[in-house]
mmCIF file of C-alpha atoms in Angstrom:
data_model
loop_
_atom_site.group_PDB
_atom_site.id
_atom_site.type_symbol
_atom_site.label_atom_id
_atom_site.label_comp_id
_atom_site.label_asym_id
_atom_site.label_seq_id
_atom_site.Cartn_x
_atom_site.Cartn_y
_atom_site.Cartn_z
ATOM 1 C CA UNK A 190 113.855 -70.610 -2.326
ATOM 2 C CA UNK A 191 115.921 -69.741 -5.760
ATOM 3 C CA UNK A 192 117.196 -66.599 -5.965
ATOM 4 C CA UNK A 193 115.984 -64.113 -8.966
ATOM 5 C CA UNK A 194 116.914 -60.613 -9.868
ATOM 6 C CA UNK A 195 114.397 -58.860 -7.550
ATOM 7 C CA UNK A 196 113.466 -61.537 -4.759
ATOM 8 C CA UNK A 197 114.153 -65.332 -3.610
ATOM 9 C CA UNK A 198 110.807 -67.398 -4.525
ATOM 10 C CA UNK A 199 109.705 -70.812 -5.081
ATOM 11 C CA UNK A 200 107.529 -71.121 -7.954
ATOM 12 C CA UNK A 201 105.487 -74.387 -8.991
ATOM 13 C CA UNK A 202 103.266 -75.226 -11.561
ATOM 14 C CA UNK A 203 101.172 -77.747 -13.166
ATOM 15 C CA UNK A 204 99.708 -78.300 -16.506
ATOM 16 C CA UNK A 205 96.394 -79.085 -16.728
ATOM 17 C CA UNK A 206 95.581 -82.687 -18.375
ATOM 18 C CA UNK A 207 92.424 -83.110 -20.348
ATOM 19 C CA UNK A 208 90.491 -83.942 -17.713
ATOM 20 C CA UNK A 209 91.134 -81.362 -15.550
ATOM 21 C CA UNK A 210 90.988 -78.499 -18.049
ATOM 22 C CA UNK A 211 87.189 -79.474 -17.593
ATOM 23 C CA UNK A 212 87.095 -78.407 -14.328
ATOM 24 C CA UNK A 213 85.248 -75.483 -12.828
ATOM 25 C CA UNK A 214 88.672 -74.407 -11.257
ATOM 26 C CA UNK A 215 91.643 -75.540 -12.939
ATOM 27 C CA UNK A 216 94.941 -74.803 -10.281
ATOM 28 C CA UNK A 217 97.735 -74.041 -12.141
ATOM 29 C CA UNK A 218 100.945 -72.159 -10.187
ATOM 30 C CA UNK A 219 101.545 -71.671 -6.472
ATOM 31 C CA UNK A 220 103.932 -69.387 -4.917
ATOM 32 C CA UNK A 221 105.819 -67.451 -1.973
ATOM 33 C CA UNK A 222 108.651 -65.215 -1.872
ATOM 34 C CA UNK A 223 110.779 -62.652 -0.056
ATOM 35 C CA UNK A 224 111.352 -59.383 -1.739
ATOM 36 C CA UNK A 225 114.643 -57.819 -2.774
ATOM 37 C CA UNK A 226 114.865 -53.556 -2.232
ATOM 38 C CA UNK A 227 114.692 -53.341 -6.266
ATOM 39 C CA UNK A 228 111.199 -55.540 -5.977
ATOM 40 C CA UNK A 229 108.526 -54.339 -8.867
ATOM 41 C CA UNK A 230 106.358 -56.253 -10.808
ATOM 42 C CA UNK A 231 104.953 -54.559 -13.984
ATOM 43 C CA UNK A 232 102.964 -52.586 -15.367
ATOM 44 C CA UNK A 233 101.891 -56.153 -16.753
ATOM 45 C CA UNK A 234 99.057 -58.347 -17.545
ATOM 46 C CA UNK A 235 98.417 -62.272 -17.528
ATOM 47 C CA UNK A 236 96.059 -64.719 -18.399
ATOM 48 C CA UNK A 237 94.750 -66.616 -15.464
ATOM 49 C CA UNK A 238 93.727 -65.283 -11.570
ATOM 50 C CA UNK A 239 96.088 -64.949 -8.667
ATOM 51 C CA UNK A 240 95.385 -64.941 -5.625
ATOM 52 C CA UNK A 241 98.245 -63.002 -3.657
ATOM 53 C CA UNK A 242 98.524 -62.659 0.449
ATOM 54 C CA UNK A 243 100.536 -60.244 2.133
ATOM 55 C CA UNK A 244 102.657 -62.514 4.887
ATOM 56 C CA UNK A 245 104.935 -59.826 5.866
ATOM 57 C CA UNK A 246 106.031 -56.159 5.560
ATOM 58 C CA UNK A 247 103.972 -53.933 2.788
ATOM 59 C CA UNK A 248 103.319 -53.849 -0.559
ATOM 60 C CA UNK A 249 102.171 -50.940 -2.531
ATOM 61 C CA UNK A 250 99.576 -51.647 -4.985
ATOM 62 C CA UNK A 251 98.735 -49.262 -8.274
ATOM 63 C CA UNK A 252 95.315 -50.010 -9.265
ATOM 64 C CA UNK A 253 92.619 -47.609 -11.405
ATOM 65 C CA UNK A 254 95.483 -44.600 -11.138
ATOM 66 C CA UNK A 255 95.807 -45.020 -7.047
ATOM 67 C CA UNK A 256 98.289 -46.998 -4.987
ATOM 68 C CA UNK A 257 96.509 -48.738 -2.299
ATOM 69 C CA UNK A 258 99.914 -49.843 0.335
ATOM 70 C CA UNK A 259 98.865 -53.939 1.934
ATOM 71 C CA UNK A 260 100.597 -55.164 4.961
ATOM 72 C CA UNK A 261 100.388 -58.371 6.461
ATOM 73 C CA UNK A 262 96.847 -60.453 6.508
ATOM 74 C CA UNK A 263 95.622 -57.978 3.356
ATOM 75 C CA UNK A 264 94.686 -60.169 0.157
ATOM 76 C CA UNK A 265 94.983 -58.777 -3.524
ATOM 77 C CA UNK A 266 93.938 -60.506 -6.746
ATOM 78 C CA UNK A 267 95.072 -59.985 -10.419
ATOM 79 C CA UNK A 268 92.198 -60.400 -12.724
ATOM 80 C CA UNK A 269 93.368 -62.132 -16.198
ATOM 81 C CA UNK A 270 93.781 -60.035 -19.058
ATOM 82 C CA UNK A 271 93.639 -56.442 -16.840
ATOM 83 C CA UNK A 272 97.239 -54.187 -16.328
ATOM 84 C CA UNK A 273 98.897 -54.560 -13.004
ATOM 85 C CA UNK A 274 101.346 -53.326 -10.987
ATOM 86 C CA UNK A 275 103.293 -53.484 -7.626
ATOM 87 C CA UNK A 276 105.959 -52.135 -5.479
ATOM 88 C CA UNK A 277 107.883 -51.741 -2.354
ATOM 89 C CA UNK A 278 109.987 -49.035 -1.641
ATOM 90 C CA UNK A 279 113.740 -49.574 -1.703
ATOM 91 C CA UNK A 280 114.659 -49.531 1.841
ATOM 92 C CA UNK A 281 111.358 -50.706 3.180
ATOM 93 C CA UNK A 282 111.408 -53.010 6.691
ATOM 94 C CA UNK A 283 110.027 -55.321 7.198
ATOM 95 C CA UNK A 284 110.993 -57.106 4.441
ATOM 96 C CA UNK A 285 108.073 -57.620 2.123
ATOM 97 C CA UNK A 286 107.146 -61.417 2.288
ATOM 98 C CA UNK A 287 104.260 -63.061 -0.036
ATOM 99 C CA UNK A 288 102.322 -66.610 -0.899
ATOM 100 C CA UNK A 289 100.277 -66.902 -4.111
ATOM 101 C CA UNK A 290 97.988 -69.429 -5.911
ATOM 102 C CA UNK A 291 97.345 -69.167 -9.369
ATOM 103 C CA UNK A 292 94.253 -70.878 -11.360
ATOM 104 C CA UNK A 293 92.000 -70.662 -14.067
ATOM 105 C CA UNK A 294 88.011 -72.312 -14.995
ATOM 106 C CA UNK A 295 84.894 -70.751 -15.057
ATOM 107 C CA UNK A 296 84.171 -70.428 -11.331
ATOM 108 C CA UNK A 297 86.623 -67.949 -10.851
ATOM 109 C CA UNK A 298 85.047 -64.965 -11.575
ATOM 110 C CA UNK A 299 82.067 -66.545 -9.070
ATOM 111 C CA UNK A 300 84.824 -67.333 -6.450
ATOM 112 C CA UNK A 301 85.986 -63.969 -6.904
ATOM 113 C CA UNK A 302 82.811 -62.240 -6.658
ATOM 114 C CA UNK A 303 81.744 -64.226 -3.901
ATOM 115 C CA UNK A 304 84.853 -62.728 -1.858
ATOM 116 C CA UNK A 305 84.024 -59.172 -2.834
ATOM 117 C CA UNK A 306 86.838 -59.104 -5.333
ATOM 118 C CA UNK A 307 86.412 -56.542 -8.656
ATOM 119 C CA UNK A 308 88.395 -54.686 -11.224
ATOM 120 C CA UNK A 309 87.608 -51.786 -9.356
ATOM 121 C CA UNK A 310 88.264 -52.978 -5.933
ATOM 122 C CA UNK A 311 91.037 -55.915 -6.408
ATOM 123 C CA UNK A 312 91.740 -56.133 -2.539
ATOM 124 C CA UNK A 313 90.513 -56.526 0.869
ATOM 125 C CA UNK A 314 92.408 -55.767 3.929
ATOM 126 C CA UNK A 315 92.340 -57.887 7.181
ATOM 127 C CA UNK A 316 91.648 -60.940 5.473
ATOM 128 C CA UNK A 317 93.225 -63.643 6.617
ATOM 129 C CA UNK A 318 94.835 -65.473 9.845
ATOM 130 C CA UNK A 319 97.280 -68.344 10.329
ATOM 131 C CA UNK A 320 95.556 -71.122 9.749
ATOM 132 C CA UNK A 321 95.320 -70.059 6.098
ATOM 133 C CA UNK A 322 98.703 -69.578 6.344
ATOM 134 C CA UNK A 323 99.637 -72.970 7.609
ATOM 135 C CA UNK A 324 97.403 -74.866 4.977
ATOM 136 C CA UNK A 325 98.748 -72.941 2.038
ATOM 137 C CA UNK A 326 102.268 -73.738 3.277
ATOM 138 C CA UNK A 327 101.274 -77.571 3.753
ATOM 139 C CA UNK A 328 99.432 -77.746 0.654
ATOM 140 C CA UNK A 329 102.988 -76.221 -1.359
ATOM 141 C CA UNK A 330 104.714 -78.989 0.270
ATOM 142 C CA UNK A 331 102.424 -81.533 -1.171
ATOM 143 C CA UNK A 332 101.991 -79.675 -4.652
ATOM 144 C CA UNK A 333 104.853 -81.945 -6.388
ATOM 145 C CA UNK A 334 103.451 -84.931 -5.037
ATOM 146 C CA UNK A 335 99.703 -84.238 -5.557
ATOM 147 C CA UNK A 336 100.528 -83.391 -9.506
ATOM 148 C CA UNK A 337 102.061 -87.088 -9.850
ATOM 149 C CA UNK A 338 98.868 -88.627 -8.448
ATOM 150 C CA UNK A 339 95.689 -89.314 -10.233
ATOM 151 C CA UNK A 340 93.391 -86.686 -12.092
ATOM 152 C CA UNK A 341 91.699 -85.123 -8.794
ATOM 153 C CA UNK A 342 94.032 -85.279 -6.281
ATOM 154 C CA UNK A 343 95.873 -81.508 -6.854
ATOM 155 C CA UNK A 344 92.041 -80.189 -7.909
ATOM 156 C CA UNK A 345 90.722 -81.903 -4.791
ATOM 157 C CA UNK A 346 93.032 -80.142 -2.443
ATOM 158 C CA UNK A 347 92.517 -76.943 -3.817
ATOM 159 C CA UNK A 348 88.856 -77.038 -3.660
ATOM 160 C CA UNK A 349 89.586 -77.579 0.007
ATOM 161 C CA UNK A 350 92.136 -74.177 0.442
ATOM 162 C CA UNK A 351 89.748 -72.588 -1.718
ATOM 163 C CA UNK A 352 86.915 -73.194 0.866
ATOM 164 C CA UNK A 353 88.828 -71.816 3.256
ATOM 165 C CA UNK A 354 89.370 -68.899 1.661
ATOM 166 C CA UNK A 355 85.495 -68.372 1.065
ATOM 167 C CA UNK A 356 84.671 -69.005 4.214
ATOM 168 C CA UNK A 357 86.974 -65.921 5.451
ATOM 169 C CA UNK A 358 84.903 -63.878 3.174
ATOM 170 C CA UNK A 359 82.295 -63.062 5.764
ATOM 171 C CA UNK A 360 79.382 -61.649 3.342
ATOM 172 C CA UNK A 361 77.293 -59.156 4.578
ATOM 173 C CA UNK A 362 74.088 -60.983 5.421
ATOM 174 C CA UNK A 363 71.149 -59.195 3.755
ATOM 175 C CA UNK A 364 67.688 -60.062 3.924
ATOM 176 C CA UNK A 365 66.492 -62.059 1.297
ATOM 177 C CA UNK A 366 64.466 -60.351 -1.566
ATOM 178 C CA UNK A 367 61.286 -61.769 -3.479
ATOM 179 C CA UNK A 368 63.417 -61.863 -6.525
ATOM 180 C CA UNK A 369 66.339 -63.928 -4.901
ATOM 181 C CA UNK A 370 64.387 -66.440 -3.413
ATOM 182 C CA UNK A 371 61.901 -66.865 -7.119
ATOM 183 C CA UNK A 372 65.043 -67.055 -9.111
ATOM 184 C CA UNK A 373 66.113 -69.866 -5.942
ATOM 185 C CA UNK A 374 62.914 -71.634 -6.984
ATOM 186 C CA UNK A 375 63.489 -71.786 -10.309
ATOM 187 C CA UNK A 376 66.526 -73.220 -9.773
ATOM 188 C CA UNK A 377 65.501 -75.788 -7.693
ATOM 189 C CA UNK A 378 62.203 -76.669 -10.344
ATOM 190 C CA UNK A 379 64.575 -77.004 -13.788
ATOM 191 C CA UNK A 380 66.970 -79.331 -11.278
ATOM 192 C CA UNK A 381 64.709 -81.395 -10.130
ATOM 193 C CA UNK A 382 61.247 -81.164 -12.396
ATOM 194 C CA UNK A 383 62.114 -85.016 -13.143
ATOM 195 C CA UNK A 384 61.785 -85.937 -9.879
ATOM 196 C CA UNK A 385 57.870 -85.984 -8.799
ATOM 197 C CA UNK A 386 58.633 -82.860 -6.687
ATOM 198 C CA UNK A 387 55.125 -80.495 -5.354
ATOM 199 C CA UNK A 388 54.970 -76.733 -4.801
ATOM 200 C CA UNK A 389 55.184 -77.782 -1.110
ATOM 201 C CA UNK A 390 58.524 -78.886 -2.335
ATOM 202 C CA UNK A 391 59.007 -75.767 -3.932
ATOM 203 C CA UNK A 392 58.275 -73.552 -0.855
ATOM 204 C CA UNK A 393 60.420 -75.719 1.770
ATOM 205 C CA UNK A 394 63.330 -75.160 -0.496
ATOM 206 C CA UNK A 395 63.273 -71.858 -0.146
ATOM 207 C CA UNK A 396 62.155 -71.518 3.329
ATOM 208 C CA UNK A 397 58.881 -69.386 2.458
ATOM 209 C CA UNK A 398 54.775 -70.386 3.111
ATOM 210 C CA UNK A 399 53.233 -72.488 0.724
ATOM 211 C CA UNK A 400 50.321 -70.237 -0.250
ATOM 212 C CA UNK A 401 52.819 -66.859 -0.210
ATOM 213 C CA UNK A 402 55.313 -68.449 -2.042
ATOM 214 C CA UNK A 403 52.728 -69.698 -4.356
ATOM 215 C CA UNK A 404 51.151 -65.726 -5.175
ATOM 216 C CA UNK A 405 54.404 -64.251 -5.046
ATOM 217 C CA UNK A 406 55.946 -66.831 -7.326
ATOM 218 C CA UNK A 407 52.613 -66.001 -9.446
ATOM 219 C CA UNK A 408 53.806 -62.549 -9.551
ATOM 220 C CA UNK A 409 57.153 -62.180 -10.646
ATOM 221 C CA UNK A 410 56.876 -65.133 -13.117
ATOM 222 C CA UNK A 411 53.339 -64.769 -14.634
ATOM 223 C CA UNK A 412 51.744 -68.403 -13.446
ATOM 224 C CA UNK A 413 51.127 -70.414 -10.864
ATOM 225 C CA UNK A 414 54.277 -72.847 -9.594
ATOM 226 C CA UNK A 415 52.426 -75.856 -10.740
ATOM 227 C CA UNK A 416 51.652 -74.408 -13.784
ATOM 228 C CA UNK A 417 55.129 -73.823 -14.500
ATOM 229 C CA UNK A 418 55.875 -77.177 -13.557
ATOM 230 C CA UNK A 419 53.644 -79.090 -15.812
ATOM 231 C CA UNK A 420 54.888 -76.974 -18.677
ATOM 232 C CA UNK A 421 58.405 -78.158 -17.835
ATOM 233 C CA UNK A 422 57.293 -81.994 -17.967
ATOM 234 C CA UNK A 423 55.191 -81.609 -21.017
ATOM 235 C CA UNK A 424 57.246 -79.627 -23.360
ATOM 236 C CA UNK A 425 60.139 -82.538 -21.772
ATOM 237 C CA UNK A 426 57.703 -85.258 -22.721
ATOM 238 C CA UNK A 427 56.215 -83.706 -26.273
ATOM 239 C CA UNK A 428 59.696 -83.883 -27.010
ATOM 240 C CA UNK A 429 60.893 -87.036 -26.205
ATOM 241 C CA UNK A 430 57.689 -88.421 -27.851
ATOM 242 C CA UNK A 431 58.472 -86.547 -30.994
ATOM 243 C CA UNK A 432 62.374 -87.279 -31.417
ATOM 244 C CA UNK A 433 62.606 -91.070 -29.310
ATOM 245 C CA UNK A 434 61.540 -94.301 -29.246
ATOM 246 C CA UNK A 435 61.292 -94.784 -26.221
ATOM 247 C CA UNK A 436 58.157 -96.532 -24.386
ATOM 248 C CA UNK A 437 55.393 -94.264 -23.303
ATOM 249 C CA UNK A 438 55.641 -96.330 -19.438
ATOM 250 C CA UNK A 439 59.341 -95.865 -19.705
ATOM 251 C CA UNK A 440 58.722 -92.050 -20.420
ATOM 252 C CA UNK A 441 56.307 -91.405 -17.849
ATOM 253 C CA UNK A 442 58.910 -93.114 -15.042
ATOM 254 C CA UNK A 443 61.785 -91.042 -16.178
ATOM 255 C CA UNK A 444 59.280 -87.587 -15.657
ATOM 256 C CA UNK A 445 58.184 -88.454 -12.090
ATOM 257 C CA UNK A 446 54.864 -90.243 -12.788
ATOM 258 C CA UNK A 447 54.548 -93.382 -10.643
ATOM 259 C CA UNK A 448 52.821 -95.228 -13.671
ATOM 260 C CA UNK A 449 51.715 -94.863 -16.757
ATOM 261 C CA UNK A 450 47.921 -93.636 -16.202
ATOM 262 C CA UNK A 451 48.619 -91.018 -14.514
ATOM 263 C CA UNK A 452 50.768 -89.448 -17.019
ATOM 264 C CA UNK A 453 48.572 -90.250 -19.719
ATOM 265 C CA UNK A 454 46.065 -88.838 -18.154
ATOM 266 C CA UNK A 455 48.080 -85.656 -17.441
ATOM 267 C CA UNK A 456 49.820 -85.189 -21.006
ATOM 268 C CA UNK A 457 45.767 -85.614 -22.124
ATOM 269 C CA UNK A 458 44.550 -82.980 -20.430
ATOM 270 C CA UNK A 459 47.723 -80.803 -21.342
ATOM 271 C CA UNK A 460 47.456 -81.493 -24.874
ATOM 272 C CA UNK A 461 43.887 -82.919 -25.507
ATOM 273 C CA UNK A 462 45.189 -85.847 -26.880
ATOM 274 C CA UNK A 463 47.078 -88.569 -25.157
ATOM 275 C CA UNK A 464 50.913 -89.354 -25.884
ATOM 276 C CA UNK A 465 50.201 -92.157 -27.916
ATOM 277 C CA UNK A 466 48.071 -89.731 -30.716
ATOM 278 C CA UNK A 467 51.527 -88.301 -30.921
ATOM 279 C CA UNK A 468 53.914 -91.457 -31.304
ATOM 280 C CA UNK A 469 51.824 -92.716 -33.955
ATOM 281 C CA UNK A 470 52.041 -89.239 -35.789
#
């Protein structure tokens, strides 16, 4: 570790090629250190998410006007963009000892919400155990070589810590609501609408009966599943006939139709005339 004014850290970074800044999470600094008795970061803000994990002695955290003290296996998290601060006091023992990963993309804020992390509520205590110790260690030791490799390599190995890090979460398990497991479905039919799938489909995704996922569904959304199916293919298909040249067989194929006939026959009784009225308009 390098000595600094108020601790003895090893930082490392990476800059993001064009590739990478493309990614969903985008790894960008890594971290540990061991605190000095004149250790105090901010008030301050910065632009990306870090991830920071208490490895030894306590570490006083200022957040919303409270300070919120995090000993070893607590986890804290500075949101981009929001004031932070934190502290030890100058004789404090143990000695206060860190790790941190840094990143950016646009599944942080769902990684972060996934672990229960907020503005509000930036921490969790009793978060992690040694194994996530050992692999953050291990994966700092391969961070120089991983950003000389190809494009995924460094992303590819944080995806990996980053599992692990989830999967400490625990998540309160909650019954699922009508509304979680529609929206689920809807999902699932704008995915895969392409594909030939049935409402039978539909209702095995989500784990639900056929015929009560079928009224339900009818409920919240306003129409049948099937119905909103065949919308999906035919608005798809109106518009490919409309701004494509492509055949009507090769059309039908690429929306789930086995042949021809039977999407013509579909699209006909959709739009009371069949696709080729259409192409020749």
């Amino acid at each position: 570790m390098i000595e600094f004014t108020h601790e003895y850290a090893e930082h490392l970074y990476h800059t993001p090629n064009a590739l990478e800044k493309h990614n969903g999470v985008i790894p960008i600094r890594i971290g540990y250190n061991e605190a000095k008795p004149n250790y105090h970061i901010g008030p301050r803000f910065i632009a990306y998410y870090s991830m920071h994990f208490v490895h030894a002695g306590q570490v006083t955290l200022r957040v919303n006007q409270e300070e919120i003290i995090l000993t070893r296996g607590d986890l804290f998290v500075l949101f981009p963009n929001s004031i932070h601060e934190y502290y030890i006091s100058p004789r404090e023992e143990p000695v206060l000892k860190m790790f941190w990963v840094a990143a950016e993309g646009k599944q942080m804020p769902l990684i972060t919400s996934r672990l229960g992390l907020t503005l509000k509520n930036p921490y969790i205590k009793n978060f992690f155990d040694e194994e996530l110790e050992q692999s953050f260690f291990q994966f700092a030791l391969e961070w120089k070589h991983l950003v000389k490799q190809d494009d995924f390599s460094l992303t590819q190995r944080f995806y990996a810590l980053l599992n692990q890090i989830v999967q400490l979460s625990k998540p309160i398990k909650t019954a699922s609501g009508a509304d979680d497991w529609v929206a689920t479905s809807i999902d699932y039919i704008h995915l895969y609408y392409k594909e030939g799938i049935t409402v039978t489909d539909m209702a095995d995704h989500v784990g639900i009966h056929r015929s009560h996922f079928s009224n339900v569904f009818h409920q919240k959304v306003g129409m049948r599943p099937h119905r909103y199916l065949t919308n999906l293919i035919m608005e798809d298909a109106m518009k490919i006939l409309n701004t494509t040249a492509i055949p009507i067989s090769h059309i039908a194929l690429s929306l789930g139709y086995s042949d021809v006939y039977s999407f013509t026959h579909a699209f006909k009784s959709y739009y009371g005339q069949p696709p080729s009225f259409y192409r020749k308009s």
